[in-house]
Coordinates of C-alpha atoms in Angstrom, one line a residue:
Chain A
M215 CA 215.0 -61.0 117.5
T216 CA 213.1 -63.4 115.3
P217 CA 211.1 -65.9 117.2
P218 CA 212.2 -69.2 115.6
D219 CA 208.7 -70.5 115.4
E220 CA 207.3 -67.2 114.0
D221 CA 204.9 -66.9 116.9
L222 CA 203.4 -63.4 116.6
F223 CA 202.3 -63.7 120.3
A224 CA 205.8 -64.5 121.5
P225 CA 206.5 -62.5 124.7
E226 CA 209.5 -60.7 123.1
V227 CA 207.3 -59.6 120.1
I228 CA 204.5 -58.4 122.4
A229 CA 207.1 -56.5 124.5
D230 CA 208.9 -55.0 121.4
P231 CA 207.1 -55.3 118.1
Y232 CA 209.6 -52.9 116.4
T233 CA 212.6 -55.2 116.2
Y234 CA 210.8 -58.2 114.7
F235 CA 208.5 -56.4 112.3
G236 CA 211.2 -54.0 111.5
R237 CA 213.4 -56.9 110.4
L238 CA 210.6 -58.2 108.2
R239 CA 210.2 -54.8 106.7
E240 CA 213.8 -54.8 105.6
T241 CA 214.2 -58.5 104.6
D242 CA 210.9 -59.8 103.4
P243 CA 208.3 -57.0 103.3
V244 CA 205.5 -59.2 101.9
H245 CA 206.0 -62.1 104.3
W246 CA 204.0 -65.4 104.6
N247 CA 203.7 -66.4 108.3
P248 CA 203.0 -70.1 108.4
V249 CA 202.0 -70.2 112.1
S250 CA 199.2 -67.7 111.9
S251 CA 198.5 -68.5 108.2
L252 CA 198.6 -64.9 107.0
W253 CA 200.6 -62.4 105.0
I254 CA 202.5 -59.7 106.9
I255 CA 202.9 -56.3 105.2
T256 CA 205.4 -54.0 106.8
R257 CA 206.5 -51.2 104.3
H258 CA 204.9 -47.8 104.3
E259 CA 204.4 -47.9 100.5
D260 CA 202.9 -51.3 100.5
L261 CA 200.6 -50.6 103.4
T262 CA 199.2 -47.4 102.0
W263 CA 198.7 -49.2 98.6
L264 CA 196.9 -52.1 100.3
V265 CA 194.6 -50.0 102.5
R266 CA 193.6 -47.6 99.8
H267 CA 192.6 -50.4 97.4
H268 CA 189.5 -51.6 99.1
E269 CA 188.3 -53.3 95.9
L270 CA 191.3 -55.6 96.2
F271 CA 191.2 -56.2 99.9
S272 CA 188.1 -56.9 101.9
S273 CA 187.4 -55.8 105.4
A274 CA 184.9 -58.6 106.1
V275 CA 187.5 -60.4 108.2
I276 CA 185.7 -61.6 111.3
R277 CA 182.9 -63.5 109.5
N278 CA 185.4 -65.1 107.1
D279 CA 188.0 -66.1 109.7
P280 CA 187.8 -69.9 110.3
R281 CA 190.5 -69.9 113.0
P282 CA 189.8 -70.8 116.6
P283 CA 190.2 -67.9 119.1
Y284 CA 193.7 -67.1 120.1
P285 CA 194.9 -67.1 122.8
P286 CA 192.6 -70.1 123.5
I287 CA 189.4 -69.8 125.4
E288 CA 187.8 -72.0 128.1
A289 CA 186.2 -75.2 127.0
G290 CA 182.5 -74.6 126.7
H291 CA 182.9 -71.0 125.7
Q292 CA 182.7 -71.7 121.9
P293 CA 179.0 -70.6 121.7
L294 CA 179.9 -67.3 123.4
F295 CA 182.7 -66.9 120.9
E296 CA 180.3 -67.5 118.0
A297 CA 177.8 -65.0 119.5
V298 CA 180.5 -62.4 119.8
R299 CA 181.5 -63.1 116.2
T300 CA 178.0 -62.6 114.9
F301 CA 177.8 -59.3 116.8
R302 CA 181.2 -58.0 115.6
A303 CA 180.5 -59.0 111.9
D304 CA 177.9 -56.2 111.8
Q305 CA 180.4 -53.5 112.8
L306 CA 181.0 -50.7 110.3
V307 CA 184.7 -51.6 110.2
E308 CA 183.8 -55.1 108.9
Q309 CA 181.8 -53.8 105.9
D310 CA 182.8 -53.5 102.3
R311 CA 181.4 -51.3 99.6
P312 CA 178.8 -50.8 98.4
G313 CA 177.1 -51.3 101.8
H314 CA 179.9 -49.5 103.7
L315 CA 179.5 -46.3 101.7
A316 CA 176.0 -45.5 102.8
M317 CA 176.8 -46.5 106.4
R318 CA 179.9 -44.4 106.6
N319 CA 178.1 -41.5 105.1
A320 CA 175.4 -41.7 107.7
V321 CA 177.9 -41.3 110.6
H322 CA 180.7 -39.4 108.9
E323 CA 179.4 -35.9 109.4
Y324 CA 179.2 -36.3 113.1
F325 CA 183.0 -36.9 113.3
T326 CA 184.5 -34.3 110.8
P327 CA 187.4 -32.3 112.1
T328 CA 185.2 -29.2 112.2
A329 CA 182.5 -30.9 114.2
M330 CA 185.0 -32.5 116.6
E331 CA 186.7 -29.1 117.2
S332 CA 183.6 -28.0 118.9
W333 CA 184.2 -30.8 121.5
R334 CA 187.6 -29.4 122.5
P335 CA 186.4 -27.3 125.4
F336 CA 184.6 -30.4 126.8
V337 CA 187.7 -32.5 126.4
R338 CA 189.8 -29.9 128.0
R339 CA 187.5 -29.6 131.0
A340 CA 187.3 -33.4 131.4
V341 CA 191.1 -33.7 131.4
A342 CA 191.4 -30.9 134.0
D343 CA 188.8 -32.6 136.2
L344 CA 190.6 -35.9 136.2
L345 CA 194.0 -34.2 136.9
D346 CA 192.4 -32.2 139.7
E347 CA 191.3 -35.4 141.3
A348 CA 194.8 -37.0 140.8
A349 CA 197.0 -34.0 141.8
P350 CA 197.0 -34.3 145.6
A351 CA 198.4 -37.8 145.5
G352 CA 201.7 -36.7 143.9
G353 CA 201.6 -39.6 141.4
M354 CA 199.2 -41.7 139.5
E355 CA 198.7 -44.9 137.5
V356 CA 198.0 -43.2 134.1
L357 CA 195.7 -45.9 132.7
T358 CA 193.1 -46.2 135.5
T359 CA 193.3 -42.5 136.6
L360 CA 193.3 -40.7 133.3
A361 CA 193.6 -42.8 130.1
A362 CA 190.6 -45.1 130.7
P363 CA 188.1 -42.7 132.2
L364 CA 188.6 -39.8 129.8
P365 CA 187.4 -41.4 126.6
V366 CA 184.4 -43.0 128.4
R367 CA 183.4 -39.6 129.7
I368 CA 183.5 -38.1 126.3
I369 CA 181.8 -41.0 124.4
T370 CA 179.0 -41.3 126.9
E371 CA 178.4 -37.5 126.5
M372 CA 178.3 -38.0 122.8
M373 CA 175.8 -40.8 123.2
G374 CA 173.7 -38.5 125.4
V375 CA 173.9 -40.7 128.5
P376 CA 172.5 -39.0 131.6
N377 CA 174.8 -38.6 134.6
D378 CA 173.0 -41.2 136.6
D379 CA 173.9 -43.9 134.0
R380 CA 177.6 -43.0 133.7
E381 CA 178.8 -45.6 136.1
H382 CA 176.8 -48.3 134.5
L383 CA 178.2 -47.4 131.0
R384 CA 181.7 -47.3 132.4
A385 CA 181.3 -50.8 133.8
L386 CA 180.0 -52.0 130.4
A387 CA 182.9 -50.2 128.6
D388 CA 185.4 -52.0 130.9
K389 CA 183.8 -55.4 129.9
L390 CA 184.0 -54.5 126.2
L391 CA 187.8 -54.2 126.6
Y392 CA 187.9 -58.0 126.9
I393 CA 187.8 -58.0 123.1
N394 CA 191.6 -57.3 123.4
R395 CA 192.5 -59.5 126.3
G396 CA 194.1 -62.9 126.6
E397 CA 192.4 -64.5 129.6
P398 CA 190.8 -67.9 128.8
N399 CA 187.5 -66.8 130.4
R400 CA 187.4 -63.5 128.5
M401 CA 184.3 -64.3 126.4
A402 CA 182.1 -64.2 129.5
P403 CA 182.7 -60.6 130.5
L404 CA 182.8 -59.6 126.9
M405 CA 179.4 -61.0 126.2
E406 CA 178.1 -59.4 129.4
G407 CA 179.4 -56.1 128.0
I408 CA 177.8 -56.6 124.6
S409 CA 174.4 -57.7 126.0
G410 CA 174.5 -54.9 128.5
M411 CA 175.0 -52.4 125.7
I412 CA 172.2 -53.8 123.7
D413 CA 169.8 -53.7 126.6
Y414 CA 170.8 -50.2 127.5
V415 CA 170.9 -48.7 124.0
A416 CA 167.8 -50.3 122.4
P417 CA 165.2 -48.3 124.3
K418 CA 167.3 -45.1 123.7
V419 CA 167.1 -45.7 120.0
D420 CA 163.3 -45.8 120.1
I421 CA 163.2 -42.6 122.0
R422 CA 165.7 -40.9 119.7
A423 CA 163.7 -42.1 116.6
R424 CA 160.7 -40.1 118.0
E425 CA 162.6 -37.2 119.5
P426 CA 165.9 -36.6 117.8
A427 CA 168.6 -34.8 119.8
N428 CA 172.1 -33.7 119.1
D429 CA 173.7 -37.0 120.0
F430 CA 175.2 -40.0 118.3
I431 CA 172.3 -42.3 119.0
S432 CA 170.0 -39.9 117.2
V433 CA 172.3 -40.0 114.2
L434 CA 172.1 -43.8 114.1
A435 CA 168.3 -43.8 114.8
R436 CA 167.8 -41.6 111.8
A437 CA 170.0 -43.9 109.7
E438 CA 167.9 -46.8 110.7
Q439 CA 164.7 -44.9 109.7
E440 CA 166.3 -44.2 106.3
G441 CA 167.0 -48.0 105.9
V442 CA 170.8 -47.6 106.0
F443 CA 171.3 -49.5 109.3
T444 CA 169.3 -52.4 110.7
R445 CA 168.5 -52.2 114.4
H446 CA 171.1 -54.8 115.1
Q447 CA 173.7 -52.7 113.3
V448 CA 172.6 -49.6 115.3
L449 CA 173.2 -51.5 118.5
V450 CA 176.5 -53.1 117.4
N451 CA 177.9 -49.8 116.2
T452 CA 177.0 -47.9 119.3
A453 CA 179.0 -50.5 121.2
L454 CA 181.8 -50.3 118.6
L455 CA 182.0 -46.6 119.2
L456 CA 182.3 -47.1 122.9
F457 CA 185.0 -49.8 122.5
A458 CA 186.9 -48.3 119.6
G459 CA 187.1 -44.9 121.2
H460 CA 188.1 -46.4 124.6
E461 CA 190.8 -48.9 123.9
T462 CA 192.6 -46.8 121.3
T463 CA 192.5 -43.6 123.3
M464 CA 193.8 -45.4 126.4
N465 CA 196.8 -46.6 124.3
L466 CA 197.4 -43.2 122.8
I467 CA 197.6 -41.6 126.2
C468 CA 199.7 -44.3 127.9
N469 CA 202.1 -45.0 125.0
G470 CA 202.4 -41.2 124.3
T471 CA 203.1 -40.4 127.9
L472 CA 205.7 -43.2 128.1
A473 CA 207.4 -42.0 124.9
L474 CA 207.5 -38.4 126.1
L475 CA 208.9 -39.4 129.5
R476 CA 211.5 -41.7 128.0
H477 CA 212.8 -38.8 125.9
P478 CA 213.6 -36.1 128.4
D479 CA 214.7 -33.6 125.7
A480 CA 211.3 -33.9 124.0
W481 CA 209.5 -33.7 127.3
R482 CA 211.4 -30.5 128.2
S483 CA 210.5 -29.0 124.8
L484 CA 206.8 -29.7 125.5
V485 CA 207.0 -28.3 129.0
T486 CA 208.5 -25.1 127.5
D487 CA 205.7 -24.7 124.9
P488 CA 202.8 -27.0 125.7
E489 CA 200.3 -25.2 123.6
G490 CA 202.6 -24.7 120.6
L491 CA 203.9 -28.3 120.6
A492 CA 200.8 -30.3 121.6
R493 CA 199.8 -30.9 118.0
Q494 CA 203.1 -32.1 116.7
A495 CA 203.8 -34.1 119.9
T496 CA 200.5 -36.0 119.5
E497 CA 201.4 -36.8 115.8
E498 CA 204.8 -38.1 116.9
C499 CA 203.4 -40.1 119.7
L500 CA 200.9 -41.6 117.2
R501 CA 203.8 -42.5 114.9
Y502 CA 206.4 -43.7 117.4
D503 CA 204.3 -46.2 119.4
P504 CA 200.8 -46.4 117.7
P505 CA 197.7 -47.4 119.7
V506 CA 196.9 -50.0 117.0
K507 CA 199.8 -52.0 115.9
S508 CA 198.2 -53.8 113.0
T509 CA 194.9 -54.6 111.3
Q510 CA 193.6 -57.3 109.0
R511 CA 192.2 -57.6 105.5
I512 CA 191.3 -60.6 103.2
A513 CA 192.3 -60.6 99.6
A514 CA 189.2 -60.2 97.4
V515 CA 191.2 -61.3 94.2
D516 CA 194.6 -62.7 93.4
V517 CA 197.1 -59.9 93.8
E518 CA 200.9 -59.7 93.0
R519 CA 203.2 -57.7 95.2
R520 CA 207.0 -57.8 95.3
G521 CA 207.1 -61.0 93.4
K522 CA 204.7 -62.8 95.8
T523 CA 201.2 -64.0 94.8
I524 CA 198.5 -63.2 97.4
R525 CA 195.6 -65.5 96.6
K526 CA 192.0 -64.6 96.9
G527 CA 190.8 -65.5 100.4
D528 CA 194.3 -65.1 101.9
R529 CA 194.4 -63.2 105.2
I530 CA 196.7 -60.2 105.5
R531 CA 197.9 -58.4 108.5
W532 CA 199.4 -54.9 107.9
I533 CA 201.6 -53.6 110.5
M534 CA 201.3 -49.8 111.1
A535 CA 203.9 -50.1 113.8
A536 CA 206.5 -51.2 111.2
A537 CA 205.4 -48.8 108.4
N538 CA 205.7 -45.9 110.9
R539 CA 209.4 -46.7 111.3
D540 CA 210.1 -47.2 107.6
P541 CA 213.4 -45.3 106.8
R542 CA 212.2 -44.8 103.2
V543 CA 209.6 -42.3 104.5
F544 CA 210.9 -41.2 108.0
P545 CA 214.5 -40.0 108.3
D546 CA 216.1 -41.5 111.5
P547 CA 212.8 -43.4 112.1
D548 CA 213.6 -44.8 115.5
R549 CA 214.2 -41.3 116.9
F550 CA 211.3 -39.7 118.8
D551 CA 211.3 -36.2 117.3
L552 CA 208.6 -33.6 118.0
T553 CA 209.7 -31.5 115.1
R554 CA 209.2 -34.2 112.4
Q555 CA 207.5 -32.5 109.5
P556 CA 205.7 -33.8 107.5
N557 CA 204.7 -36.7 109.7
L558 CA 203.1 -39.2 107.4
H559 CA 202.3 -41.9 110.0
V560 CA 199.6 -44.5 109.1
S561 CA 198.3 -44.9 112.7
F562 CA 194.7 -44.1 111.7
G563 CA 194.9 -46.3 108.6
A564 CA 193.9 -44.9 105.2
G565 CA 191.4 -45.3 102.4
I566 CA 187.6 -45.7 102.9
H567 CA 188.0 -47.1 106.5
Y568 CA 190.3 -44.3 107.7
C569 CA 189.6 -44.0 111.4
L570 CA 186.2 -42.4 111.9
G571 CA 187.3 -41.0 115.3
A572 CA 190.7 -39.7 114.2
A573 CA 189.9 -36.0 114.7
L574 CA 188.6 -36.7 118.2
A575 CA 191.6 -38.9 119.1
R576 CA 193.9 -36.1 118.0
I577 CA 192.1 -33.6 120.2
E578 CA 192.2 -36.0 123.2
G579 CA 195.9 -36.5 122.7
Q580 CA 196.6 -32.8 122.3
E581 CA 194.6 -31.8 125.4
V582 CA 196.2 -34.6 127.6
F583 CA 199.8 -34.0 126.6
R584 CA 199.4 -30.3 126.9
A585 CA 197.7 -30.5 130.3
L586 CA 200.3 -33.0 131.7
A587 CA 203.2 -30.7 130.6
E588 CA 201.5 -27.6 132.0
R589 CA 200.5 -29.1 135.3
F590 CA 203.2 -31.6 136.1
P591 CA 206.5 -30.4 134.5
S592 CA 208.4 -32.7 136.8
L593 CA 206.5 -35.7 135.6
R594 CA 208.6 -38.9 135.5
L595 CA 208.2 -42.7 135.3
A596 CA 207.7 -44.3 138.7
G597 CA 209.7 -47.4 137.6
G598 CA 208.9 -51.0 137.6
P599 CA 208.5 -53.4 134.6
L600 CA 206.0 -52.4 131.9
E601 CA 203.7 -55.1 130.5
Y602 CA 201.5 -55.2 127.5
Q603 CA 198.3 -57.1 126.8
P604 CA 199.0 -60.2 124.6
S605 CA 197.4 -58.7 121.5
I606 CA 198.8 -58.5 118.0
Q607 CA 196.3 -55.7 117.1
F608 CA 196.5 -53.3 120.0
R609 CA 199.6 -51.8 121.7
S610 CA 198.1 -51.8 125.2
L611 CA 200.0 -51.2 128.4
K612 CA 198.6 -52.9 131.4
A613 CA 199.6 -50.0 133.7
L614 CA 201.8 -46.9 133.6
P615 CA 202.8 -45.5 137.1
V616 CA 204.2 -42.0 137.1
T617 CA 205.1 -39.4 139.8
W618 CA 205.6 -35.7 139.9
Chain B
M676 CA 179.2 -18.7 84.4
E677 CA 180.7 -17.9 87.8
P678 CA 184.5 -17.7 88.1
A679 CA 186.0 -21.0 89.2
L680 CA 186.9 -21.7 92.8
Q681 CA 190.5 -22.3 93.7
I682 CA 190.6 -25.8 95.2
T683 CA 193.8 -27.5 96.4
V684 CA 194.4 -30.9 98.0
D685 CA 197.4 -31.4 100.3
H686 CA 198.8 -34.8 99.5
H687 CA 200.7 -34.9 102.7
R688 CA 197.3 -35.0 104.4
C689 CA 195.1 -36.8 101.9
V690 CA 194.6 -40.5 102.9
G691 CA 192.2 -41.5 100.1
N692 CA 189.1 -41.6 102.3
G693 CA 187.0 -40.8 99.2
Q694 CA 184.4 -38.5 100.8
C695 CA 185.2 -35.7 98.4
V696 CA 185.0 -38.0 95.4
S697 CA 181.7 -39.5 96.5
L698 CA 180.2 -36.0 97.3
A699 CA 181.5 -34.1 94.2
P700 CA 182.5 -36.7 91.6
A701 CA 182.8 -34.1 88.8
V702 CA 185.2 -32.0 90.9
F703 CA 187.4 -34.5 92.6
A704 CA 189.0 -37.7 91.3
H705 CA 191.4 -40.2 92.7
N706 CA 194.9 -40.6 91.0
E707 CA 196.8 -43.8 90.7
A708 CA 197.9 -43.5 94.3
V709 CA 194.3 -43.2 95.4
Q710 CA 194.8 -39.6 96.5
S711 CA 192.3 -36.9 95.5
V712 CA 193.1 -34.5 92.7
V713 CA 191.0 -31.6 91.4
H714 CA 189.5 -32.6 88.1
D715 CA 187.1 -29.7 87.5
P716 CA 186.7 -26.8 90.0
S717 CA 183.5 -25.8 88.4
G718 CA 182.0 -29.3 88.5
A719 CA 179.7 -28.6 91.4
P720 CA 178.0 -25.7 93.2
E721 CA 180.1 -23.9 95.8
A722 CA 178.1 -25.3 98.7
V723 CA 178.8 -28.9 97.5
V724 CA 182.5 -28.2 97.2
L725 CA 182.6 -26.7 100.7
K726 CA 180.8 -29.7 102.1
A727 CA 183.4 -32.0 100.4
A728 CA 186.1 -29.9 102.0
R729 CA 184.5 -30.0 105.4
F730 CA 183.9 -33.8 105.1
C731 CA 187.6 -34.5 104.5
P732 CA 188.7 -36.4 107.6
T733 CA 192.2 -34.9 107.5
G734 CA 191.5 -31.4 106.5
A735 CA 193.4 -31.8 103.2
I736 CA 191.2 -29.7 101.1
R737 CA 191.5 -25.9 100.9
V738 CA 189.0 -23.8 99.0
A739 CA 189.3 -20.1 98.0
D740 CA 187.1 -18.0 95.8
A741 CA 188.3 -16.7 92.4
A742 CA 189.8 -13.7 94.1
G743 CA 191.8 -15.9 96.5
R744 CA 189.7 -15.2 99.6
L745 CA 189.8 -18.3 101.8
L746 CA 186.4 -20.1 102.1
F747 CA 187.6 -23.3 103.9
P748 CA 189.1 -24.1 106.3
P749 CA 188.0 -21.3 108.7
E750 CA 190.9 -18.9 109.5
N751 CA 191.4 -20.2 113.0
A752 CA 191.4 -23.9 112.1
P753 CA 194.4 -26.1 112.8

């Protein structure tokens, strides 16, 4: 279905982005959307080209975006919106080179696949604990029981948050999720989350600057001492870590569980060999219904692509959800197939901004899908309509009830 | 001069993150598709090459010594 007015937030496009963006991919792969005033890039080849050419496409999107917030916010909340914008403009993901290189290098080592592999036992235990708590009920709502608490548990451990502060951080993490919500009053809880994070983290940075430990805040404190990050950037990026690892992992777990349960053959395969198939299952879940549907760039120069001229300053949205179903790269792309090899999905992006947390996300997905298949082989959807947050960026289920 | 390391980059995995190119610019270069290719396996000390391999966010780089003995990734890695 094509919404006649090209409204990217139309309910049918939020419910099913694949039909609309898939049609664009086949008919007009470099498409100008007049309603949102941006280019939409949908083919796998174009998307990887765009994302790998950071010199052509800037990531400094938020500070250069003149549009009012959408969906609209409450009258009187514009100053809150501006404060959130100032805050988010200092995020690592919003930086271009040369500044980005030093910042990325400062935090990159913490998140390498080798380093993240050492977290697997902690992730496995956290998953087991959450499923232990859920097991007696005979069913659960996946988002609130498993998908939301798991990444917060892991990230707060990486931040070195003591046990007594966990609930406080979890409440702040829940408020940061309003970045991706549609409610008109969302700027208020979001700003509470941001301010709360700044108040909580700032004194920790001072402590870690004096007494470094093995945690992520120590990494940022050292980068501040070396002049790579300002204090504001340290605080912003700690909050970014909490948000980015939370929202996306929630979506990976919910969307992946949904895909597995909607494809009984795939689920049965995983149940037969949870350990052997967890890795490929996670990659296929990432491809089939990615946690992040799309991301933005701004053209840094005039660029030609497929006969269209993208002008310097034009905004561009690249749709991973469409590129992941590109038949030029994926045979039978709408089929959910755990044996797909290679699986060249672009769900973590590419280029210099390739998802910093990708290795951790993969481990979380692998451990969750493996544990679900081992413990609840009779897992099934509990029924009822499924609803998504009204976001063009994130593919976020509001709830996912299951039974076993 | 020491015998050259055997370095390979898996282009099914390489996403053009550029860590290897920035850490060992004499060893790794980006091709037209902005994927890493080995330019000169002797262009940096072994420790630097191994660091570049370890910093690859997708584990695309494999390093063996001149005799073919695997140095990275570790044997039990995914």
